[in-house]
PDB file of C-alpha atoms in Angstrom:
ATOM      1  CA  MET A 109     -86.989  60.326 -89.299  1.00 81.00           C
ATOM      2  CA  ILE A 110     -88.127  59.355 -92.788  1.00 92.00           C
ATOM      3  CA  PRO A 111     -85.587  57.312 -94.804  1.00 93.00           C
ATOM      4  CA  VAL A 112     -83.905  59.403 -97.500  1.00 95.00           C
ATOM      5  CA  HIS A 113     -85.105  57.190-100.353  1.00 92.00           C
ATOM      6  CA  GLU A 114     -88.710  57.799 -99.242  1.00 94.00           C
ATOM      7  CA  LEU A 115     -88.133  61.565 -99.085  1.00 95.00           C
ATOM      8  CA  LEU A 116     -86.592  61.584-102.568  1.00 94.00           C
ATOM      9  CA  SER A 117     -89.550  59.567-103.871  1.00 94.00           C
ATOM     10  CA  ARG A 118     -91.940  62.068-102.368  1.00 95.00           C
ATOM     11  CA  ILE A 119     -90.103  64.921-104.084  1.00 96.00           C
ATOM     12  CA  ARG A 120     -90.360  63.028-107.372  1.00 94.00           C
ATOM     13  CA  TRP A 121     -94.001  62.000-107.160  1.00 95.00           C
ATOM     14  CA  ASP A 122     -95.862  64.493-104.913  1.00 96.00           C
ATOM     15  CA  ALA A 123     -96.432  67.479-107.222  1.00 95.00           C
ATOM     16  CA  GLU A 124     -97.663  69.771-104.442  1.00 96.00           C
ATOM     17  CA  PHE A 125     -94.688  69.048-102.165  1.00 95.00           C
ATOM     18  CA  ALA A 126     -92.245  69.196-105.096  1.00 94.00           C
ATOM     19  CA  ALA A 127     -93.340  72.704-106.109  1.00 96.00           C
ATOM     20  CA  ALA A 128     -90.208  74.066-104.436  1.00 96.00           C
ATOM     21  CA  ASP A 129     -86.462  74.388-104.915  1.00 97.00           C
ATOM     22  CA  PHE A 130     -84.700  71.270-103.608  1.00 98.00           C
ATOM     23  CA  VAL A 131     -80.973  70.814-103.044  1.00 98.00           C
ATOM     24  CA  ILE A 132     -79.321  67.560-102.018  1.00 97.00           C
ATOM     25  CA  GLY A 133     -76.103  67.472 -99.982  1.00 97.00           C
ATOM     26  CA  TYR A 134     -74.075  64.284-100.367  1.00 96.00           C
ATOM     27  CA  TYR A 135     -70.683  63.174 -99.103  1.00 96.00           C
ATOM     28  CA  ASP A 136     -68.077  63.160-101.869  1.00 93.00           C
ATOM     29  CA  ARG A 137     -65.357  60.622-101.128  1.00 91.00           C
ATOM     30  CA  THR A 138     -62.827  62.298-103.415  1.00 90.00           C
ATOM     31  CA  SER A 139     -62.977  65.752-101.842  1.00 92.00           C
ATOM     32  CA  GLY A 140     -64.006  64.598 -98.364  1.00 94.00           C
ATOM     33  CA  GLU A 141     -66.702  67.293 -98.347  1.00 96.00           C
ATOM     34  CA  ILE A 142     -70.447  67.497 -98.550  1.00 96.00           C
ATOM     35  CA  LEU A 143     -71.374  68.737-102.007  1.00 95.00           C
ATOM     36  CA  ARG A 144     -74.741  70.359-102.647  1.00 96.00           C
ATOM     37  CA  VAL A 145     -76.470  69.896-105.981  1.00 95.00           C
ATOM     38  CA  PRO A 146     -79.897  70.888-107.314  1.00 95.00           C
ATOM     39  CA  PHE A 147     -82.419  68.070-107.305  1.00 95.00           C
ATOM     40  CA  ALA A 148     -83.018  68.670-111.026  1.00 92.00           C
ATOM     41  CA  ARG A 149     -79.518  67.294-111.786  1.00 93.00           C
ATOM     42  CA  LEU A 150     -80.364  63.904-110.296  1.00 95.00           C
ATOM     43  CA  GLY A 151     -81.576  60.868-112.186  1.00 94.00           C
ATOM     44  CA  PHE A 152     -83.320  57.807-110.793  1.00 95.00           C
ATOM     45  CA  PRO A 153     -82.750  54.608-112.775  1.00 92.00           C
ATOM     46  CA  PRO A 154     -85.943  52.505-112.529  1.00 90.00           C
ATOM     47  CA  ASP A 155     -84.044  49.260-111.876  1.00 89.00           C
ATOM     48  CA  ASP A 156     -81.778  50.584-109.098  1.00 89.00           C
ATOM     49  CA  HIS A 157     -83.241  51.151-105.629  1.00 89.00           C
ATOM     50  CA  PHE A 158     -79.938  51.857-103.875  1.00 93.00           C
ATOM     51  CA  ARG A 159     -78.525  54.873-105.704  1.00 94.00           C
ATOM     52  CA  PHE A 160     -79.269  57.814-107.961  1.00 96.00           C
ATOM     53  CA  THR A 161     -77.248  59.340-110.777  1.00 96.00           C
ATOM     54  CA  LEU A 162     -75.764  62.802-110.929  1.00 94.00           C
ATOM     55  CA  VAL A 163     -74.521  64.590-114.042  1.00 89.00           C
ATOM     56  CA  ASP A 164     -71.647  66.942-113.180  1.00 84.00           C
ATOM     57  CA  GLU A 165     -70.647  70.193-114.889  1.00 85.00           C
ATOM     58  CA  GLU A 166     -68.471  68.330-117.421  1.00 89.00           C
ATOM     59  CA  GLY A 167     -71.310  65.967-118.348  1.00 88.00           C
ATOM     60  CA  ALA A 168     -69.904  62.926-116.529  1.00 90.00           C
ATOM     61  CA  VAL A 169     -72.448  60.656-114.837  1.00 92.00           C
ATOM     62  CA  HIS A 170     -71.793  59.598-111.229  1.00 93.00           C
ATOM     63  CA  ASN A 171     -73.645  56.942-109.230  1.00 94.00           C
ATOM     64  CA  ILE A 172     -74.355  58.159-105.695  1.00 95.00           C
ATOM     65  CA  PRO A 173     -75.581  55.615-103.112  1.00 96.00           C
ATOM     66  CA  TYR A 174     -78.435  56.832-100.929  1.00 96.00           C
ATOM     67  CA  HIS A 175     -76.343  56.273 -97.785  1.00 95.00           C
ATOM     68  CA  ARG A 176     -74.026  59.123 -98.857  1.00 96.00           C
ATOM     69  CA  VAL A 177     -76.844  61.692 -98.782  1.00 97.00           C
ATOM     70  CA  ARG A 178     -76.286  63.860 -95.713  1.00 97.00           C
ATOM     71  CA  GLU A 179     -78.899  66.632 -96.040  1.00 97.00           C
ATOM     72  CA  VAL A 180     -81.855  67.830 -98.073  1.00 98.00           C
ATOM     73  CA  PHE A 181     -82.933  71.460 -98.418  1.00 98.00           C
ATOM     74  CA  ARG A 182     -86.310  72.785 -99.526  1.00 98.00           C
ATOM     75  CA  ASN A 183     -86.367  76.475-100.501  1.00 97.00           C
ATOM     76  CA  GLY A 184     -83.104  76.990 -98.616  1.00 97.00           C
ATOM     77  CA  GLU A 185     -84.304  75.372 -95.378  1.00 97.00           C
ATOM     78  CA  ARG A 186     -82.814  72.076 -94.257  1.00 97.00           C
ATOM     79  CA  ILE A 187     -85.675  69.581 -93.968  1.00 97.00           C
ATOM     80  CA  TRP A 188     -83.672  66.383 -93.589  1.00 97.00           C
ATOM     81  CA  CYS A 189     -80.280  65.552 -92.093  1.00 97.00           C
ATOM     82  CA  ARG A 190     -78.493  62.263 -91.534  1.00 93.00           C
ATOM     83  CA  GLU A 191     -77.292  61.897 -87.974  1.00 80.00           C
ATOM     84  CA  GLY A 192     -73.586  61.512 -87.363  1.00 65.00           C
TER      85      GLY A 192
END
């Protein structure tokens, strides 16, 4: 299985592959649930290779480590899932 950081890079840089609707599911420690967010709400700081940022509905910025990503959907179909 491809590492999640490589998949997210492909979504960012491969225009043909990225011409789709992507949703990322990550584990939220506060709620204990997997939360799904549109890829468009994510940010990728150029100097940080271990996490991405997420802006929530209230405008707060959260840092999400790649290891908390549990699933990735493309056009509603799960294309990646972390085992366990």
